[in-house]
Amino acid sequence: DGAFLDWIEANLNALKARDRTALAHAVRRSCEIKAWVVAQDERESGLREILNFGHTFDHAIETGLGHGAWLHGEAVGCGMVMAAELSARLGLIDATYARRIARLVERAGLPVAGPALGVARYLELMRLDKKTRAGAIRFVVIESPGRAGLRTADDALVGEVLAAHTR
């Protein structure tokens, strides 16, 4: 939802300050979006997976470090930055939009660079993700602003994303 992204950017300070009106709007709108997706895919046939934006990278971070080393939200935020970068490298969005996502995650106080687990370890862990099919890692990507989808990417491209967003 492009308008909701704009709203989050404009109201991030209020959200971080736990302003009740801002939080109520954010929760309500998030629930509306999730309910719409779930209503379109009640039997979990595919579309619902877009709700896991950033989670393929997130699960690798959490498993690679050991659960609890990072908060789930920290790993998801970092994973969202990586997924946005992958979306740009796949040519789905421009680099400016990917940087916009990264800036918002950083402004929220979440990490934008993952731990240096090594590309091979990340790929090994991501292949355990429930979205993986026949060894092909499927990522939730931004197909265009306000629209998500699932795509595969070759290991070399994923490695480029990891090189740009790990330390």
PDB file of C-alpha atoms in Angstrom:
ATOM      1  CA  ASP A   1       0.000   0.000   0.000  1.00  0.00           C
ATOM      2  CA  GLY A   2       1.914   3.018  -1.282  1.00  0.00           C
ATOM      3  CA  ALA A   3      -0.262   5.499   0.597  1.00  0.00           C
ATOM      4  CA  PHE A   4       0.318   3.612   3.853  1.00  0.00           C
ATOM      5  CA  LEU A   5       4.077   3.631   3.258  1.00  0.00           C
ATOM      6  CA  ASP A   6       3.890   7.406   2.783  1.00  0.00           C
ATOM      7  CA  TRP A   7       1.877   7.662   6.003  1.00  0.00           C
ATOM      8  CA  ILE A   8       4.403   5.558   7.939  1.00  0.00           C
ATOM      9  CA  GLU A   9       7.271   7.739   6.723  1.00  0.00           C
ATOM     10  CA  ALA A  10       5.399  10.897   7.737  1.00  0.00           C
ATOM     11  CA  ASN A  11       4.340   9.494  11.115  1.00  0.00           C
ATOM     12  CA  LEU A  12       7.342   7.392  12.108  1.00  0.00           C
ATOM     13  CA  ASN A  13       8.342   9.718  14.939  1.00  0.00           C
ATOM     14  CA  ALA A  14       4.822   9.500  16.405  1.00  0.00           C
ATOM     15  CA  LEU A  15       4.896   5.722  16.059  1.00  0.00           C
ATOM     16  CA  LYS A  16       8.277   5.508  17.786  1.00  0.00           C
ATOM     17  CA  ALA A  17       6.951   7.780  20.545  1.00  0.00           C
ATOM     18  CA  ARG A  18       4.026   5.347  20.923  1.00  0.00           C
ATOM     19  CA  ASP A  19       1.407   7.960  20.114  1.00  0.00           C
ATOM     20  CA  ARG A  20      -1.884   6.135  20.659  1.00  0.00           C
ATOM     21  CA  THR A  21      -3.660   7.652  17.643  1.00  0.00           C
ATOM     22  CA  ALA A  22      -0.776   6.870  15.289  1.00  0.00           C
ATOM     23  CA  LEU A  23      -0.410   3.339  16.676  1.00  0.00           C
ATOM     24  CA  ALA A  24      -4.142   2.694  16.388  1.00  0.00           C
ATOM     25  CA  HIS A  25      -4.140   3.776  12.747  1.00  0.00           C
ATOM     26  CA  ALA A  26      -1.043   1.688  11.938  1.00  0.00           C
ATOM     27  CA  VAL A  27      -2.459  -1.436  13.580  1.00  0.00           C
ATOM     28  CA  ARG A  28      -5.870  -0.973  11.967  1.00  0.00           C
ATOM     29  CA  ARG A  29      -4.431  -0.432   8.471  1.00  0.00           C
ATOM     30  CA  SER A  30      -1.999  -3.346   8.860  1.00  0.00           C
ATOM     31  CA  CYS A  31      -4.869  -5.627   9.886  1.00  0.00           C
ATOM     32  CA  GLU A  32      -6.960  -4.441   6.923  1.00  0.00           C
ATOM     33  CA  ILE A  33      -4.139  -5.245   4.509  1.00  0.00           C
ATOM     34  CA  LYS A  34      -3.487  -8.645   6.072  1.00  0.00           C
ATOM     35  CA  ALA A  35      -7.214  -9.472   6.089  1.00  0.00           C
ATOM     36  CA  TRP A  36      -7.481  -8.578   2.394  1.00  0.00           C
ATOM     37  CA  VAL A  37      -4.537 -10.856   1.522  1.00  0.00           C
ATOM     38  CA  VAL A  38      -5.864 -13.732   3.640  1.00  0.00           C
ATOM     39  CA  ALA A  39      -9.351 -13.351   2.112  1.00  0.00           C
ATOM     40  CA  GLN A  40      -7.795 -13.689  -1.351  1.00  0.00           C
ATOM     41  CA  ASP A  41      -5.908 -16.835  -0.298  1.00  0.00           C
ATOM     42  CA  GLU A  42      -7.915 -18.564   2.406  1.00  0.00           C
ATOM     43  CA  ARG A  43      -6.381 -21.980   1.640  1.00  0.00           C
ATOM     44  CA  GLU A  44      -2.782 -20.737   1.565  1.00  0.00           C
ATOM     45  CA  SER A  45      -2.236 -21.503  -2.104  1.00  0.00           C
ATOM     46  CA  GLY A  46       0.420 -18.857  -2.643  1.00  0.00           C
ATOM     47  CA  LEU A  47      -0.601 -15.200  -2.362  1.00  0.00           C
ATOM     48  CA  ARG A  48      -0.532 -15.303   1.440  1.00  0.00           C
ATOM     49  CA  GLU A  49       3.225 -15.844   1.273  1.00  0.00           C
ATOM     50  CA  ILE A  50       3.655 -12.143   0.421  1.00  0.00           C
ATOM     51  CA  LEU A  51       2.948 -11.453   4.092  1.00  0.00           C
ATOM     52  CA  ASN A  52       6.441 -12.854   4.745  1.00  0.00           C
ATOM     53  CA  PHE A  53       8.319  -9.981   3.077  1.00  0.00           C
ATOM     54  CA  GLY A  54      11.879 -10.054   4.440  1.00  0.00           C
ATOM     55  CA  HIS A  55      11.426 -13.371   6.235  1.00  0.00           C
ATOM     56  CA  THR A  56      13.613 -15.516   3.958  1.00  0.00           C
ATOM     57  CA  PHE A  57      16.641 -13.427   4.945  1.00  0.00           C
ATOM     58  CA  ASP A  58      15.282 -13.050   8.490  1.00  0.00           C
ATOM     59  CA  HIS A  59      15.103 -16.782   9.115  1.00  0.00           C
ATOM     60  CA  ALA A  60      18.685 -17.224   7.934  1.00  0.00           C
ATOM     61  CA  ILE A  61      19.844 -14.484  10.311  1.00  0.00           C
ATOM     62  CA  GLU A  62      17.934 -15.881  13.281  1.00  0.00           C
ATOM     63  CA  THR A  63      19.009 -19.471  12.679  1.00  0.00           C
ATOM     64  CA  GLY A  64      22.587 -18.547  11.794  1.00  0.00           C
ATOM     65  CA  LEU A  65      23.079 -16.472  14.938  1.00  0.00           C
ATOM     66  CA  GLY A  66      20.945 -18.638  17.175  1.00  0.00           C
ATOM     67  CA  HIS A  67      17.389 -17.684  18.053  1.00  0.00           C
ATOM     68  CA  GLY A  68      17.298 -14.812  20.491  1.00  0.00           C
ATOM     69  CA  ALA A  69      20.571 -13.173  19.443  1.00  0.00           C
ATOM     70  CA  TRP A  70      18.507 -10.654  17.459  1.00  0.00           C
ATOM     71  CA  LEU A  71      14.882  -9.791  18.088  1.00  0.00           C
ATOM     72  CA  HIS A  72      12.565 -11.142  15.400  1.00  0.00           C
ATOM     73  CA  GLY A  73      11.639  -7.600  14.356  1.00  0.00           C
ATOM     74  CA  GLU A  74      15.294  -6.658  13.971  1.00  0.00           C
ATOM     75  CA  ALA A  75      15.927  -9.618  11.683  1.00  0.00           C
ATOM     76  CA  VAL A  76      12.733  -8.955   9.687  1.00  0.00           C
ATOM     77  CA  GLY A  77      13.638  -5.281   9.249  1.00  0.00           C
ATOM     78  CA  CYS A  78      17.090  -6.206   7.980  1.00  0.00           C
ATOM     79  CA  GLY A  79      15.531  -8.892   5.784  1.00  0.00           C
ATOM     80  CA  MET A  80      13.160  -6.308   4.302  1.00  0.00           C
ATOM     81  CA  VAL A  81      16.138  -4.156   3.331  1.00  0.00           C
ATOM     82  CA  MET A  82      17.794  -7.171   1.685  1.00  0.00           C
ATOM     83  CA  ALA A  83      14.560  -8.160  -0.088  1.00  0.00           C
ATOM     84  CA  ALA A  84      14.128  -4.603  -1.387  1.00  0.00           C
ATOM     85  CA  GLU A  85      17.721  -4.648  -2.645  1.00  0.00           C
ATOM     86  CA  LEU A  86      17.080  -7.998  -4.341  1.00  0.00           C
ATOM     87  CA  SER A  87      13.960  -6.526  -5.943  1.00  0.00           C
ATOM     88  CA  ALA A  88      16.057  -3.692  -7.367  1.00  0.00           C
ATOM     89  CA  ARG A  89      18.781  -6.042  -8.619  1.00  0.00           C
ATOM     90  CA  LEU A  90      16.078  -8.127 -10.321  1.00  0.00           C
ATOM     91  CA  GLY A  91      15.008  -4.944 -12.126  1.00  0.00           C
ATOM     92  CA  LEU A  92      11.571  -4.841 -10.509  1.00  0.00           C
ATOM     93  CA  ILE A  93      12.007  -1.513  -8.718  1.00  0.00           C
ATOM     94  CA  ASP A  94      14.591   1.214  -9.014  1.00  0.00           C
ATOM     95  CA  ALA A  95      17.467   1.580  -6.574  1.00  0.00           C
ATOM     96  CA  THR A  96      15.939   4.793  -5.202  1.00  0.00           C
ATOM     97  CA  TYR A  97      12.881   2.898  -3.984  1.00  0.00           C
ATOM     98  CA  ALA A  98      15.059   0.212  -2.372  1.00  0.00           C
ATOM     99  CA  ARG A  99      17.042   2.942  -0.591  1.00  0.00           C
ATOM    100  CA  ARG A 100      13.758   4.476   0.564  1.00  0.00           C
ATOM    101  CA  ILE A 101      12.869   1.188   2.281  1.00  0.00           C
ATOM    102  CA  ALA A 102      16.344   0.971   3.828  1.00  0.00           C
ATOM    103  CA  ARG A 103      16.159   4.542   5.145  1.00  0.00           C
ATOM    104  CA  LEU A 104      12.753   3.899   6.716  1.00  0.00           C
ATOM    105  CA  VAL A 105      13.959   0.711   8.421  1.00  0.00           C
ATOM    106  CA  GLU A 106      17.035   2.534   9.685  1.00  0.00           C
ATOM    107  CA  ARG A 107      14.943   5.479  10.932  1.00  0.00           C
ATOM    108  CA  ALA A 108      12.827   2.943  12.838  1.00  0.00           C
ATOM    109  CA  GLY A 109      15.991   1.952  14.690  1.00  0.00           C
ATOM    110  CA  LEU A 110      16.328  -1.469  13.105  1.00  0.00           C
ATOM    111  CA  PRO A 111      19.510  -2.973  11.618  1.00  0.00           C
ATOM    112  CA  VAL A 112      19.997  -2.561   7.882  1.00  0.00           C
ATOM    113  CA  ALA A 113      23.039  -4.831   7.659  1.00  0.00           C
ATOM    114  CA  GLY A 114      23.012  -8.484   8.599  1.00  0.00           C
ATOM    115  CA  PRO A 115      25.696 -10.463  10.355  1.00  0.00           C
ATOM    116  CA  ALA A 116      28.578 -11.803   8.277  1.00  0.00           C
ATOM    117  CA  LEU A 117      27.594 -15.463   8.239  1.00  0.00           C
ATOM    118  CA  GLY A 118      29.066 -15.957   4.768  1.00  0.00           C
ATOM    119  CA  VAL A 119      27.138 -16.321   1.525  1.00  0.00           C
ATOM    120  CA  ALA A 120      27.291 -20.129   1.561  1.00  0.00           C
ATOM    121  CA  ARG A 121      25.793 -20.284   5.065  1.00  0.00           C
ATOM    122  CA  TYR A 122      23.030 -17.812   4.212  1.00  0.00           C
ATOM    123  CA  LEU A 123      22.121 -19.823   1.117  1.00  0.00           C
ATOM    124  CA  GLU A 124      22.177 -23.079   3.078  1.00  0.00           C
ATOM    125  CA  LEU A 125      19.838 -21.640   5.708  1.00  0.00           C
ATOM    126  CA  MET A 126      17.549 -19.972   3.164  1.00  0.00           C
ATOM    127  CA  ARG A 127      17.091 -23.286   1.386  1.00  0.00           C
ATOM    128  CA  LEU A 128      15.384 -24.472   4.589  1.00  0.00           C
ATOM    129  CA  ASP A 129      12.711 -21.765   4.198  1.00  0.00           C
ATOM    130  CA  LYS A 130       9.156 -23.049   3.758  1.00  0.00           C
ATOM    131  CA  LYS A 131       8.819 -21.096   0.489  1.00  0.00           C
ATOM    132  CA  THR A 132      11.688 -23.040  -1.115  1.00  0.00           C
ATOM    133  CA  ARG A 133      10.558 -25.430  -3.861  1.00  0.00           C
ATOM    134  CA  ALA A 134      12.805 -28.161  -5.316  1.00  0.00           C
ATOM    135  CA  GLY A 135      15.885 -26.419  -3.932  1.00  0.00           C
ATOM    136  CA  ALA A 136      14.967 -23.055  -5.481  1.00  0.00           C
ATOM    137  CA  ILE A 137      14.767 -20.284  -2.893  1.00  0.00           C
ATOM    138  CA  ARG A 138      11.699 -18.143  -3.445  1.00  0.00           C
ATOM    139  CA  PHE A 139      11.784 -14.605  -2.136  1.00  0.00           C
ATOM    140  CA  VAL A 140       8.961 -12.179  -1.470  1.00  0.00           C
ATOM    141  CA  VAL A 141       9.937  -9.179  -3.570  1.00  0.00           C
ATOM    142  CA  ILE A 142       8.539  -5.781  -4.425  1.00  0.00           C
ATOM    143  CA  GLU A 143       7.292  -6.184  -7.984  1.00  0.00           C
ATOM    144  CA  SER A 144       6.401  -2.496  -8.143  1.00  0.00           C
ATOM    145  CA  PRO A 145       5.663   0.100  -5.471  1.00  0.00           C
ATOM    146  CA  GLY A 146       2.673  -1.192  -3.524  1.00  0.00           C
ATOM    147  CA  ARG A 147       2.736  -4.660  -5.118  1.00  0.00           C
ATOM    148  CA  ALA A 148       4.535  -7.772  -3.856  1.00  0.00           C
ATOM    149  CA  GLY A 149       5.147 -11.176  -5.412  1.00  0.00           C
ATOM    150  CA  LEU A 150       7.345 -14.253  -5.249  1.00  0.00           C
ATOM    151  CA  ARG A 151      10.479 -14.741  -7.340  1.00  0.00           C
ATOM    152  CA  THR A 152      13.543 -16.924  -7.434  1.00  0.00           C
ATOM    153  CA  ALA A 153      17.012 -15.488  -7.859  1.00  0.00           C
ATOM    154  CA  ASP A 154      20.275 -17.166  -8.719  1.00  0.00           C
ATOM    155  CA  ASP A 155      22.796 -17.669  -5.963  1.00  0.00           C
ATOM    156  CA  ALA A 156      25.240 -15.157  -7.444  1.00  0.00           C
ATOM    157  CA  LEU A 157      22.659 -12.368  -7.352  1.00  0.00           C
ATOM    158  CA  VAL A 158      21.673 -13.237  -3.785  1.00  0.00           C
ATOM    159  CA  GLY A 159      25.380 -13.223  -2.950  1.00  0.00           C
ATOM    160  CA  GLU A 160      25.659  -9.658  -4.296  1.00  0.00           C
ATOM    161  CA  VAL A 161      22.791  -8.576  -2.044  1.00  0.00           C
ATOM    162  CA  LEU A 162      24.409 -10.251   0.949  1.00  0.00           C
ATOM    163  CA  ALA A 163      27.787  -8.642   0.168  1.00  0.00           C
ATOM    164  CA  ALA A 164      26.098  -5.234   0.108  1.00  0.00           C
ATOM    165  CA  HIS A 165      24.115  -5.773   3.317  1.00  0.00           C
ATOM    166  CA  THR A 166      26.231  -7.786   5.736  1.00  0.00           C
ATOM    167  CA  ARG A 167      29.120  -6.837   7.945  1.00  0.00           C
TER     168      ARG A 167
END
